[in-house]
C-alpha positions as semicolon CSV with decimal commas, in nm:
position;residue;x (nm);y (nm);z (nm)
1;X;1,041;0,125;2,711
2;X;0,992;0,236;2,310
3;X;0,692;0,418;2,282
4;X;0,401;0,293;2,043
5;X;0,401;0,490;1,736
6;X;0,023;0,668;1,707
7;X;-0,053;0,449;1,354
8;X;-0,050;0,098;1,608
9;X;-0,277;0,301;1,883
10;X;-0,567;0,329;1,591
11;X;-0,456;0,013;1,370
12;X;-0,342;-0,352;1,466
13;X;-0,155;-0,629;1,193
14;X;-0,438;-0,890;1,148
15;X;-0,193;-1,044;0,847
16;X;0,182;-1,000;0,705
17;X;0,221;-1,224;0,390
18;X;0,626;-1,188;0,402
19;X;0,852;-1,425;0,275
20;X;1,216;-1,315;0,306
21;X;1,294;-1,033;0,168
22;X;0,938;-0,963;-0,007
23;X;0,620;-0,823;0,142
24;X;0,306;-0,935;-0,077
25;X;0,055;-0,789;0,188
26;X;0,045;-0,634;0,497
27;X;-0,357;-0,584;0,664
28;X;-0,459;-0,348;0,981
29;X;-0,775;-0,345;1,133
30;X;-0,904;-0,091;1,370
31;X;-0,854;-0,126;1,748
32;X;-1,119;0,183;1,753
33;X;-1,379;0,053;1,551
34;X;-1,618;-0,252;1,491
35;X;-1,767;-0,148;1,162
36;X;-1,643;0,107;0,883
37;X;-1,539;0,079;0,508
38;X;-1,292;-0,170;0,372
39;X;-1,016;0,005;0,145
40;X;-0,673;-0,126;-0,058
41;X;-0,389;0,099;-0,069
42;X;-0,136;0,013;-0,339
43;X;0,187;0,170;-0,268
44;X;0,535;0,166;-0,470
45;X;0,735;-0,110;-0,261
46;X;0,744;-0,228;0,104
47;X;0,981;-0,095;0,357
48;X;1,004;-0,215;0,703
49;X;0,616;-0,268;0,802
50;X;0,514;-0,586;0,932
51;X;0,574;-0,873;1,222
52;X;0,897;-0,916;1,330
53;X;0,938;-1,177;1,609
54;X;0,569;-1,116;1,733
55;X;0,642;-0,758;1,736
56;X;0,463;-0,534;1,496
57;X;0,674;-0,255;1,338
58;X;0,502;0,052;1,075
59;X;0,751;0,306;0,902
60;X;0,697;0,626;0,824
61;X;0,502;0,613;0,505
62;X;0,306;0,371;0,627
63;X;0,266;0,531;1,004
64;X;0,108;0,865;0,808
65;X;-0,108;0,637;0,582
66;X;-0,275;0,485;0,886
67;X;-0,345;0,813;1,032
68;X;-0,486;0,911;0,729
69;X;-0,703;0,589;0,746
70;X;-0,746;0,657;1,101
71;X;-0,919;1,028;0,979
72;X;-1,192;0,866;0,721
73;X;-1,247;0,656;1,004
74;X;-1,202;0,355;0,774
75;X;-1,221;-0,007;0,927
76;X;-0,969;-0,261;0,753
77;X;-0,710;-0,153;0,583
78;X;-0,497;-0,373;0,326
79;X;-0,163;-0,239;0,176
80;X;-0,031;-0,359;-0,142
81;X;0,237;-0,329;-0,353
82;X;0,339;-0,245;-0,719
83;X;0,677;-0,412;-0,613
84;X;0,676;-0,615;-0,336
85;X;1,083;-0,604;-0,269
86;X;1,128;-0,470;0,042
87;X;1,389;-0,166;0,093
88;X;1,358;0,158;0,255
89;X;1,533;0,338;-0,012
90;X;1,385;0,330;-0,349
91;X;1,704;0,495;-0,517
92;X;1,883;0,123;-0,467
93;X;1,598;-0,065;-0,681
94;X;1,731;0,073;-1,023
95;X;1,968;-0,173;-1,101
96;X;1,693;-0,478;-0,990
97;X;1,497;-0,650;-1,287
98;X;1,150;-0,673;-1,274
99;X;1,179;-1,055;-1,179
100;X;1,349;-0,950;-0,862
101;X;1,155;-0,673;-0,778
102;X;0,807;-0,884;-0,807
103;X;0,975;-1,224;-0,644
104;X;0,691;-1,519;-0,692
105;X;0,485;-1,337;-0,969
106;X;0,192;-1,576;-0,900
107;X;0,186;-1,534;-0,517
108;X;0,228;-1,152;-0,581
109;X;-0,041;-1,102;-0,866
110;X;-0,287;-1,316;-0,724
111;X;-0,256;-1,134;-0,402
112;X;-0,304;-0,830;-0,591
113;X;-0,625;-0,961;-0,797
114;X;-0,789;-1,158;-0,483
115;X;-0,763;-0,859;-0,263
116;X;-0,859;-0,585;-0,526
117;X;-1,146;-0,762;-0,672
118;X;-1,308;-0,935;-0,276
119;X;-1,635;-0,815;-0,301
120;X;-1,607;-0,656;0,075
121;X;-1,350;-0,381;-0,108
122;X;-1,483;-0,033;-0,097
123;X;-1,207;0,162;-0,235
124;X;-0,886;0,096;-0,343
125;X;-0,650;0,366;-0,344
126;X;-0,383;0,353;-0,589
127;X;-0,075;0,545;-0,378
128;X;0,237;0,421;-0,571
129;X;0,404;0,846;-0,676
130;X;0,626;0,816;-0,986
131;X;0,790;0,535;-0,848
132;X;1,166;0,733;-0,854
133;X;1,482;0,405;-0,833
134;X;1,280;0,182;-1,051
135;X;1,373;0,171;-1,430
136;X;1,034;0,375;-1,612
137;X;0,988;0,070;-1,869
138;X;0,897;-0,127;-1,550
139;X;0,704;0,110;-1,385
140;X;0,470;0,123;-1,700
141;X;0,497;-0,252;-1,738
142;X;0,338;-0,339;-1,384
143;X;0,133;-0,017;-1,380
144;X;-0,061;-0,115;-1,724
145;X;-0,067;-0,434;-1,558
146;X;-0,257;-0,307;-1,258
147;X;-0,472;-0,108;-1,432
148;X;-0,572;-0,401;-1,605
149;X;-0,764;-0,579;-1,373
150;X;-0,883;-0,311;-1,101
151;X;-1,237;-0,189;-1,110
152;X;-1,270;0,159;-1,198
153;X;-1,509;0,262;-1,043
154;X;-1,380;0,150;-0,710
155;X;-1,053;0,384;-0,797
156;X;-0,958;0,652;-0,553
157;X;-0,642;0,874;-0,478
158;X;-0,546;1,120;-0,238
159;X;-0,463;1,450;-0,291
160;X;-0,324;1,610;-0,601
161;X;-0,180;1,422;-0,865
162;X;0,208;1,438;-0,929
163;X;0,319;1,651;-1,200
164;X;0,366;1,328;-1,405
165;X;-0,030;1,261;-1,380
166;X;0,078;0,967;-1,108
167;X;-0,158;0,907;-0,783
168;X;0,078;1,065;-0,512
169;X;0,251;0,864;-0,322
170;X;0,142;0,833;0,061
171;X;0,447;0,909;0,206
172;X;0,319;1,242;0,083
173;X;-0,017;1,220;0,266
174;X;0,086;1,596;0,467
175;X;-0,208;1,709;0,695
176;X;-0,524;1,579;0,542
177;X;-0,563;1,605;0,193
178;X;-0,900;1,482;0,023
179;X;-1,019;1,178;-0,113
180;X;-1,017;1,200;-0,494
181;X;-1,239;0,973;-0,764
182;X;-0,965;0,858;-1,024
């Protein structure tokens, strides 16, 4: 019998808004917990996460995210997506368009807006790296889009910064690196 990765002993799926081959948002909540803060995490692009055939699945990035989560002893935990297109390696998105890479733009931004802007948010942590496989023209596109409607002052990352002033990505979320205002 597989064993339970650690992330799914602290965190269960409460909701997977898939559709094919797009994931638009993916939310834990704590097995551990009853109360606790309410945070977004915007990432790059989905991998394998989610509920597959009643079975829920993390990946890695996701896995040390959680345990992350699972340290700052947060509650509910959402995870969005610059780019909802599912694929576990980035490097293949660079010859997608933007219209591929969002999929339903309305479903996808008004997930994005609805979930940012709930007034039970406490943070949202922008976690998306420098985005390496997808074109830099789109990257800016959807991140000045993003910026656009969150509230700063809600605005946290983890960690250091990349060397390209980008919120690190939290596949890079080694040991337990601090909470940072944007």
């Amino acid at each position: 019998m597989p064993s339970i990765p650690q992330s799914l002993r602290y965190y269960r799926i409460t909701y997977d808004d898939s559709v094919d081959n797009y994931r638009y948002l993916l939310s834990f909540e704590s097995r551990k917990r009853n109360n606790g803060e309410t945070v977004v995490i915007i990432l790059m692009n989905p991998s394998k996460a989610g509920i597959y055939n009643g079975v829920e699945k993390v990946d890695s990035t996701l896995g040390k995210v959680l345990c992350w989560c699972e340290r700052q002893n947060y509650h509910t935990v959402h995870i969005l997506n610059l780019f909802p297109y599912r694929d576990p390696h980035p490097s293949q998105l660079t010859t997608l368009g933007l219209a591929t890479l969002i999929g339903n733009k309305q479903r996808c931004n008004t997930r994005i807006i609805d979930t940012c802007n709930d007034s039970n948010i406490n943070k949202v942590i922008v976690a998306w790296g420098d985005c390496d496989g997808i074109p830099p023209n789109l990257v800016q596109q959807r991140t000045n889009w993003i910026w656009s409607i969150l509230d700063i002052n809600k605005v946290y990352h983890v960690g250091n910064k990349t060397e390209d002033d980008n919120p690190r990505h939290g596949r890079m979320w080694n040991g337990n690196p601090l909470l940072n205002k944007w």
